C-alpha atoms as a PDB file:
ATOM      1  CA  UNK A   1       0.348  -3.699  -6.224  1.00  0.00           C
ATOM      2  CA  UNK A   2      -0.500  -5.058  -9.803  1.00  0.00           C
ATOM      3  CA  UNK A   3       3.171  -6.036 -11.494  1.00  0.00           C
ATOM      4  CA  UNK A   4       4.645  -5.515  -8.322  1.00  0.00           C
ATOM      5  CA  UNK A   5       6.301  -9.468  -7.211  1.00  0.00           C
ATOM      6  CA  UNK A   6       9.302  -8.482  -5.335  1.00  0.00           C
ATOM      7  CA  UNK A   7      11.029  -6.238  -7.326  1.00  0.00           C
ATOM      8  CA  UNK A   8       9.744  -2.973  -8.647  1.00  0.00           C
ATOM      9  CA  UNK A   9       9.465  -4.262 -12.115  1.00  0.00           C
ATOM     10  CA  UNK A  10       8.020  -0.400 -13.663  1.00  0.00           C
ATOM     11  CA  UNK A  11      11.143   0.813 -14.823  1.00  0.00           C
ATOM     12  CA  UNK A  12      11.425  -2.141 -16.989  1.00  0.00           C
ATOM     13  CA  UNK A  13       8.513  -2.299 -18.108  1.00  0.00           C
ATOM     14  CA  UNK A  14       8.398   0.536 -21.399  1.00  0.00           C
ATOM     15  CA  UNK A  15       5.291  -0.308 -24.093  1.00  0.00           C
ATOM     16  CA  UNK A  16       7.511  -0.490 -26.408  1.00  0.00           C
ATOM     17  CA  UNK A  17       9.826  -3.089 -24.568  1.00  0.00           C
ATOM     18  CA  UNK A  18       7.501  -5.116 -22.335  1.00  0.00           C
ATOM     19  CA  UNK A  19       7.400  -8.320 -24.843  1.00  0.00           C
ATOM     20  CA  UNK A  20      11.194  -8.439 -25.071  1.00  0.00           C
ATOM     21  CA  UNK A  21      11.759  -8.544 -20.959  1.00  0.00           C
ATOM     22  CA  UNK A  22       9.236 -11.297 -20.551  1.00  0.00           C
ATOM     23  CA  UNK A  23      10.746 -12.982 -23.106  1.00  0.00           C
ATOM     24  CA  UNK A  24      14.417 -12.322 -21.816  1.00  0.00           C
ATOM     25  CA  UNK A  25      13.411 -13.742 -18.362  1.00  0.00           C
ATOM     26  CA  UNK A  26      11.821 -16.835 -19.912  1.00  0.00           C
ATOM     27  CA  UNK A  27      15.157 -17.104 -21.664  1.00  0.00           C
ATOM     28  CA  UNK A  28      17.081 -16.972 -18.487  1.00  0.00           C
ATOM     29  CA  UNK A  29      14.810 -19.038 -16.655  1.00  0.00           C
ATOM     30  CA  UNK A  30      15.206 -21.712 -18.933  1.00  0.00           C
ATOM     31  CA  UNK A  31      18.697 -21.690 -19.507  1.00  0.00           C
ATOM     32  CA  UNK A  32      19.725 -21.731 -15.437  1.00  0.00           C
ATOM     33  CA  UNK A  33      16.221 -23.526 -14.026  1.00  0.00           C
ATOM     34  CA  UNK A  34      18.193 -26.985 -13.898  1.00  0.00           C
ATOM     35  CA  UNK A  35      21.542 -25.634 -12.627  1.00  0.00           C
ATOM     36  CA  UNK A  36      19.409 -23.482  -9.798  1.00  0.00           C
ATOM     37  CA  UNK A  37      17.886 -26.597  -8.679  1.00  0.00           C
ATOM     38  CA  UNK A  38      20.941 -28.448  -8.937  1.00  0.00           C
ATOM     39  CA  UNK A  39      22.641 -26.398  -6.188  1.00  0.00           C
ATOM     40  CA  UNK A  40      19.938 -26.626  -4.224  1.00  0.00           C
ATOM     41  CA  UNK A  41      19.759 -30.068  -4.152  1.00  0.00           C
ATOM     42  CA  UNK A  42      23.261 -31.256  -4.740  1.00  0.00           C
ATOM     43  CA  UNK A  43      25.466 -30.191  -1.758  1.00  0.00           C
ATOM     44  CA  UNK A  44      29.068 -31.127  -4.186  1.00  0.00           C
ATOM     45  CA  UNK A  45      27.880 -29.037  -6.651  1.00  0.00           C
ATOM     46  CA  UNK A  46      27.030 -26.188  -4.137  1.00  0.00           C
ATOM     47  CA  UNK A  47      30.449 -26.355  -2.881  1.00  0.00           C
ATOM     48  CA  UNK A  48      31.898 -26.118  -6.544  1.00  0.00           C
ATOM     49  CA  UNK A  49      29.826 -23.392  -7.758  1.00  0.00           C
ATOM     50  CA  UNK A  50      30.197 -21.495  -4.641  1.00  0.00           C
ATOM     51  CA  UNK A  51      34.446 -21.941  -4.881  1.00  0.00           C
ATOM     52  CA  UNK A  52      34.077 -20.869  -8.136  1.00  0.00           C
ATOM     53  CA  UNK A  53      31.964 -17.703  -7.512  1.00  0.00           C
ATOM     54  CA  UNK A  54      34.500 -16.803  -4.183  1.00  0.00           C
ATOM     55  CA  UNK A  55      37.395 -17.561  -7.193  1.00  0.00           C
ATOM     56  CA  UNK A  56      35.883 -14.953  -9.378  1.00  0.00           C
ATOM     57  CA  UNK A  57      35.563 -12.355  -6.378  1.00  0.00           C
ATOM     58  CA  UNK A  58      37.678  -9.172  -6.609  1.00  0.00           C
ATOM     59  CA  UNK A  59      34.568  -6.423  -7.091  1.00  0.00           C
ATOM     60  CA  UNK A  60      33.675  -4.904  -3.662  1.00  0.00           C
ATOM     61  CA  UNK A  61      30.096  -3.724  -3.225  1.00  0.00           C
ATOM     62  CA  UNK A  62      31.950  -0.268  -4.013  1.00  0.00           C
ATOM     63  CA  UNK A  63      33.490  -1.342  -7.133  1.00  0.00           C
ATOM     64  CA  UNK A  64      30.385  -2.203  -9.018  1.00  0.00           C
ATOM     65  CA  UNK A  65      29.803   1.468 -10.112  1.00  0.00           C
ATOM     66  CA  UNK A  66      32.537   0.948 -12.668  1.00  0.00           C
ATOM     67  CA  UNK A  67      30.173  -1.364 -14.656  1.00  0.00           C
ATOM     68  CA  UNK A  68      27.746   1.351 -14.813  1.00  0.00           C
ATOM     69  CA  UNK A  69      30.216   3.984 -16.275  1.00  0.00           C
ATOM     70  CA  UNK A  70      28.960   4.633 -20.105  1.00  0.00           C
ATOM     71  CA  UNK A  71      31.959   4.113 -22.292  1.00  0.00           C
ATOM     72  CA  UNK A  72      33.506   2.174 -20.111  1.00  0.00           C
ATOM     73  CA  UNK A  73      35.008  -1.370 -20.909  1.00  0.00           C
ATOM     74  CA  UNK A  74      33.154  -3.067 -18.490  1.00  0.00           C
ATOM     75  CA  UNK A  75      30.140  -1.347 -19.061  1.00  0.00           C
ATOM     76  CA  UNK A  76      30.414  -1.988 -22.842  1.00  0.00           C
ATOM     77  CA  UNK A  77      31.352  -6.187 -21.583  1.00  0.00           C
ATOM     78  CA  UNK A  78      28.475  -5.937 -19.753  1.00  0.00           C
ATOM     79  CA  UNK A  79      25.700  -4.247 -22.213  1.00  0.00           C
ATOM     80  CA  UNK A  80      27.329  -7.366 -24.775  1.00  0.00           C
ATOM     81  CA  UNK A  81      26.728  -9.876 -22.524  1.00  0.00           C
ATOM     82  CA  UNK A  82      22.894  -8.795 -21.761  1.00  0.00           C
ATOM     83  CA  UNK A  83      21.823  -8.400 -25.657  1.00  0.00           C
ATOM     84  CA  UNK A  84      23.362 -11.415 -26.486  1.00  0.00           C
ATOM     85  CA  UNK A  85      20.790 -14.257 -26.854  1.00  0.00           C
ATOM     86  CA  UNK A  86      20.994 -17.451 -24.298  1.00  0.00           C
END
């Protein structure tokens, strides 16, 4: 199984890119750690995170192919917000 958790992780895993994914998960780890806890354990903030997440709705399951569109707006948005640092 090797790297194999619970997620293929192979096609993420290039040579020449394997140092900057680790350290992009530790980055997101350690930025959201506290908050995931915190919903788990605080049922108010649950509720408020998850009104907040049904707010934001408005992408189907069948509309998230847009982000994946090169050129496209959302796919630029979306490239921006993944190589900025935490």
């Amino acid at each position: 199984m090797g790297n194999e958790i619970s997620y293929p992780l192979k096609p993420f895993l290039v040579e020449a890119a394997k140092e900057a994914f680790w350290d992009r998960c530790l980055a997101i780890i350690n930025a959201t750690s506290s908050k995931m806890l915190r919903i788990n354990a605080d049922p108010h903030f649950f509720t408020q995170v998850f009104a907040e997440l049904k707010s934001e709705g408005g992408c189907g399951p069948q509309d998230y192919g847009r982000f994946w569109r090169p050129g496209s707006a959302q796919c630029a948005a979306y490239q921006e917000i993944w190589s900025t640092k935490l």
